[in-house]
Short mmCIF file of C-alpha atoms in Angstrom, two decimals:
data_model
loop_
_atom_site.label_atom_id
_atom_site.label_comp_id
_atom_site.label_asym_id
_atom_site.label_seq_id
_atom_site.Cartn_x
_atom_site.Cartn_y
_atom_site.Cartn_z
CA GLN A 115 -4.11 18.33 2.94
CA VAL A 116 -4.81 16.38 0.29
CA GLN A 117 -6.85 13.25 0.53
CA LEU A 118 -8.30 11.02 -1.87
CA GLN A 119 -11.88 9.56 -3.17
CA GLU A 120 -12.08 7.15 -4.66
CA SER A 121 -16.03 6.54 -6.53
CA GLY A 122 -17.66 4.22 -9.16
CA PRO A 123 -19.70 1.51 -9.40
CA GLY A 124 -20.29 -1.47 -6.32
CA LEU A 125 -21.27 -3.91 -8.94
CA VAL A 126 -20.46 -4.95 -12.36
CA LYS A 127 -21.51 -7.97 -13.62
CA PRO A 128 -18.83 -10.58 -14.94
CA SER A 129 -16.93 -10.21 -17.75
CA GLN A 130 -17.69 -6.17 -18.24
CA THR A 131 -15.40 -3.03 -17.67
CA LEU A 132 -14.85 -1.59 -14.42
CA SER A 133 -13.94 1.82 -13.89
CA LEU A 134 -13.66 3.92 -10.83
CA THR A 135 -12.25 7.02 -10.41
CA CYS A 136 -10.54 8.64 -7.72
CA THR A 137 -10.44 12.61 -7.03
CA VAL A 138 -7.92 13.97 -5.12
CA SER A 139 -8.69 17.10 -3.07
CA GLY A 140 -6.55 19.55 -1.34
CA GLY A 141 -3.30 20.15 -3.92
CA SER A 142 -2.97 19.59 -7.78
CA ILE A 143 -2.15 16.25 -8.43
CA THR A 144 0.79 17.72 -11.25
CA ARG A 145 2.14 19.15 -8.20
CA GLY A 146 5.60 17.60 -6.38
CA SER A 147 7.64 14.53 -8.06
CA TYR A 148 4.86 12.25 -6.93
CA TYR A 149 2.88 9.39 -8.67
CA TRP A 150 -0.56 7.95 -8.06
CA THR A 151 -1.13 4.59 -7.74
CA TRP A 152 -4.46 1.38 -7.56
CA ILE A 153 -3.80 -1.35 -5.16
CA ARG A 154 -6.78 -3.81 -3.75
CA GLN A 155 -7.65 -6.34 -1.02
CA PRO A 156 -9.85 -9.07 -2.00
CA ALA A 157 -12.03 -9.17 2.00
CA GLY A 158 -9.84 -10.79 4.83
CA LYS A 159 -6.76 -11.18 2.69
CA GLY A 160 -4.29 -8.92 1.34
CA LEU A 161 -3.14 -6.21 -0.70
CA GLU A 162 -2.04 -6.12 -4.64
CA TRP A 163 -0.83 -3.31 -6.19
CA ILE A 164 -2.88 -2.54 -9.98
CA GLY A 165 -0.20 -0.01 -11.08
CA ARG A 166 0.84 3.72 -11.08
CA ILE A 167 0.68 6.90 -13.12
CA TYR A 168 3.20 9.61 -13.14
CA THR A 169 1.49 13.52 -13.67
CA SER A 170 3.38 12.87 -17.84
CA GLY A 171 1.11 10.48 -18.35
CA SER A 172 4.04 6.93 -17.76
CA THR A 173 2.85 4.26 -16.91
CA ASN A 174 3.76 0.97 -14.65
CA TYR A 175 1.13 -1.63 -14.45
CA ASN A 176 1.39 -5.41 -12.81
CA PRO A 177 2.30 -7.83 -15.00
CA SER A 178 -0.93 -10.38 -13.47
CA LEU A 179 -2.72 -7.69 -13.67
CA LYS A 180 -1.59 -6.04 -17.14
CA THR A 181 -3.61 -6.91 -20.55
CA ARG A 182 -6.72 -5.90 -19.15
CA VAL A 183 -5.85 -2.25 -15.86
CA THR A 184 -5.37 0.81 -18.06
CA ILE A 185 -4.92 4.14 -15.88
CA SER A 186 -5.37 7.40 -16.72
CA LEU A 187 -4.71 10.78 -15.13
CA ASP A 188 -6.74 13.58 -16.00
CA THR A 189 -5.38 17.00 -14.69
CA SER A 190 -8.15 19.46 -15.65
CA THR A 191 -10.89 17.75 -12.88
CA ASN A 192 -7.39 16.87 -10.79
CA GLN A 193 -8.40 12.40 -11.34
CA PHE A 194 -7.39 10.06 -12.11
CA SER A 195 -9.00 6.58 -13.15
CA LEU A 196 -8.65 2.99 -13.09
CA LYS A 197 -10.42 0.82 -15.48
CA LEU A 198 -10.08 -3.21 -15.63
CA SER A 199 -11.29 -5.30 -17.96
CA SER A 200 -13.14 -8.60 -18.28
CA VAL A 201 -13.51 -9.16 -14.81
CA THR A 202 -14.52 -12.03 -12.69
CA ALA A 203 -15.15 -12.56 -9.38
CA ALA A 204 -11.67 -13.45 -8.42
CA ASP A 205 -11.53 -9.16 -9.41
CA THR A 206 -13.95 -8.88 -6.55
CA ALA A 207 -12.29 -6.03 -4.18
CA VAL A 208 -11.90 -3.10 -1.76
CA TYR A 209 -10.44 -0.96 -4.52
CA TYR A 210 -8.19 2.05 -2.67
CA CYS A 211 -6.43 4.12 -4.90
CA ALA A 212 -2.97 6.40 -2.85
CA ARG A 213 -0.33 8.49 -3.95
CA GLY A 214 3.00 7.30 -4.24
CA SER A 215 6.56 8.89 -4.23
CA GLY A 216 10.24 7.36 -4.63
CA ASP A 217 10.75 8.73 -1.40
CA ARG A 218 7.42 7.44 1.33
CA THR A 219 5.99 5.13 -1.03
CA PHE A 220 2.36 5.14 -0.55
CA ASP A 221 1.91 7.92 2.15
CA ILE A 222 -2.35 9.54 1.23
CA TRP A 223 -4.27 6.73 0.46
CA GLY A 224 -8.44 6.56 -0.07
CA GLN A 225 -10.96 5.27 2.32
CA GLY A 226 -11.42 2.41 -0.84
CA THR A 227 -14.16 1.18 -2.66
CA MET A 228 -16.08 -1.88 -2.53
CA VAL A 229 -16.36 -3.24 -6.08
CA THR A 230 -18.53 -6.34 -6.10
CA VAL A 231 -18.36 -8.48 -9.56
CA SER A 232 -21.52 -10.73 -10.18
CA SER A 233 -24.62 -11.13 -11.80
CA ASP B 286 8.31 -10.22 -8.93
CA PHE B 287 9.93 -9.16 -4.87
CA VAL B 288 8.08 -11.84 -2.72
CA MET B 289 7.80 -10.11 0.87
CA THR B 290 7.07 -13.47 3.33
CA GLN B 291 6.34 -11.73 6.65
CA SER B 292 7.11 -14.00 10.41
CA PRO B 293 4.51 -14.96 12.40
CA ASP B 294 1.72 -14.89 10.43
CA SER B 295 -0.48 -13.50 13.66
CA LEU B 296 0.91 -12.77 17.66
CA ALA B 297 -0.86 -11.77 20.83
CA VAL B 298 1.23 -9.46 23.21
CA SER B 299 0.02 -8.28 26.74
CA LEU B 300 -0.38 -4.73 27.06
CA GLY B 301 3.12 -2.58 27.66
CA GLU B 302 5.37 -5.59 26.17
CA ARG B 303 7.08 -5.84 23.31
CA ALA B 304 5.96 -6.95 19.20
CA THR B 305 8.28 -7.99 16.80
CA ILE B 306 7.11 -8.77 13.17
CA ASN B 307 9.82 -10.05 10.55
CA CYS B 308 9.73 -9.54 6.62
CA LYS B 309 12.03 -11.07 4.44
CA SER B 310 12.05 -10.11 0.64
CA SER B 311 12.93 -12.93 -1.38
CA GLN B 312 15.95 -10.20 -3.28
CA SER B 313 17.26 -7.35 -1.86
CA VAL B 314 15.99 -3.54 -1.74
CA LEU B 315 19.24 -1.95 -0.76
CA TYR B 316 19.83 0.57 -3.43
CA SER B 317 23.36 1.10 -3.39
CA SER B 318 23.79 3.75 -5.11
CA ASN B 319 22.22 5.93 -2.61
CA ASN B 320 22.66 3.20 0.11
CA LYS B 321 18.67 3.10 1.11
CA ASN B 322 15.86 0.04 1.45
CA TYR B 323 13.27 0.39 -0.34
CA LEU B 324 11.10 -1.12 2.24
CA GLY B 325 7.64 -0.03 3.92
CA TRP B 326 5.84 -1.23 6.22
CA TYR B 327 1.77 0.45 6.80
CA GLN B 328 -1.08 -0.27 9.75
CA GLN B 329 -4.46 -1.38 8.61
CA LYS B 330 -7.20 -1.76 11.34
CA PRO B 331 -10.26 -2.71 10.32
CA ARG B 332 -12.05 -0.97 7.72
CA GLN B 333 -9.77 1.67 7.70
CA PRO B 334 -7.24 1.95 4.47
CA PRO B 335 -3.29 1.24 4.95
CA LYS B 336 -1.50 3.62 7.41
CA LEU B 337 1.97 4.37 6.29
CA LEU B 338 4.35 3.95 9.88
CA ILE B 339 7.75 3.09 8.56
CA TYR B 340 9.78 4.68 5.00
CA TRP B 341 13.24 3.29 4.24
CA ALA B 342 12.88 0.65 6.31
CA SER B 343 13.60 2.20 9.82
CA THR B 344 12.78 6.19 9.23
CA ARG B 345 8.79 6.77 11.29
CA GLU B 346 6.50 8.36 9.62
CA SER B 347 5.29 12.28 11.24
CA GLY B 348 3.35 12.10 13.32
CA VAL B 349 3.67 8.20 14.03
CA PRO B 350 4.71 7.10 17.91
CA ASP B 351 8.36 6.61 18.41
CA ARG B 352 6.65 3.24 20.66
CA PHE B 353 7.42 2.04 16.35
CA SER B 354 10.53 1.66 15.19
CA GLY B 355 11.72 -0.28 12.08
CA SER B 356 15.53 -2.08 11.78
CA GLY B 357 17.17 -3.79 9.13
CA SER B 358 18.76 -4.59 5.81
CA GLY B 359 19.14 -5.78 2.26
CA THR B 360 16.66 -9.23 2.62
CA ASN B 361 15.64 -8.81 6.47
CA PHE B 362 13.38 -6.25 8.01
CA THR B 363 12.02 -6.08 11.99
CA LEU B 364 9.34 -3.54 12.50
CA THR B 365 8.96 -3.71 16.95
CA ILE B 366 6.17 -2.29 18.70
CA ASN B 367 7.44 -0.94 22.49
CA SER B 368 4.74 -1.35 25.24
CA LEU B 369 1.95 -2.45 22.80
CA GLN B 370 -0.89 -0.49 23.15
CA ALA B 371 -4.82 -1.51 22.77
CA GLU B 372 -5.30 1.13 19.70
CA ASP B 373 -1.87 -1.09 17.91
CA VAL B 374 -4.15 -3.70 17.46
CA ALA B 375 -4.69 -4.02 13.87
CA ILE B 376 -2.51 -6.22 10.56
CA TYR B 377 0.85 -4.56 9.91
CA TYR B 378 2.15 -5.57 6.07
CA CYS B 379 5.42 -4.49 5.07
CA HIS B 380 6.20 -3.63 2.15
CA GLN B 381 9.28 -2.83 -1.34
CA TYR B 382 8.97 -0.18 -3.55
CA TYR B 383 12.59 -1.29 -5.01
CA SER B 384 10.91 -3.36 -8.10
CA ILE B 385 7.73 -3.23 -10.64
CA PRO B 386 5.56 -4.69 -9.29
CA ARG B 387 5.50 -3.58 -5.49
CA THR B 388 4.10 -6.40 -3.62
CA PHE B 389 3.54 -6.63 -0.04
CA GLY B 390 3.74 -9.15 2.29
CA GLN B 391 1.15 -10.91 3.36
CA GLY B 392 0.75 -9.86 6.98
CA THR B 393 0.41 -10.07 10.33
CA LYS B 394 -2.16 -9.75 12.60
CA VAL B 395 -1.17 -7.86 16.39
CA GLU B 396 -2.91 -9.13 19.33
CA ILE B 397 -3.38 -8.30 22.70
CA LYS B 398 -3.04 -11.01 24.89
#
């Protein structure tokens, strides 16, 4: 059974770059017609889609974050990553990685990792 | 962007009664070439990630109890929880996967009356 797990620093200073990794276990990241997604949720608030990457390397980003976001894929380690530059307190949130498809949208999620932006 | 608006923001329902949550999209999420609505429903319990309940507006994800059902088409959708159980206390989100950026409703909190 495919599982996802986020990892990365829980505290990032303002203006720096937030970097997270999602490790996919229980199956190859290249298997099937899936894409790999990052979604975030500020405390007590709703869900915001950050972007996605296909195994081809093709990406789509939320226009609201596009200038600051990079999502990449490493098939050799079965991982995909998120980089968000020039962070501010508004980027403080729980960050989730998820598997997506055109049929069942986001069907498998990681447990989430809390990232706080503070000096 | 597709704006997803849920109503109500919260509701309290007695155990065993029905809960109904509405979701309205600012644009149609019905793809004419396959007649499918690109609309999903998620359940999120405290300190947990969202869990997929419904996709294609009305198809239950494997393992989801049949008291959960989805309906609607185009821009108006409903999630119904029949015979509410204590474990159904959660926040429910609708989500469109028709267009980029993917967007979610603001969430509806379901509690026990």
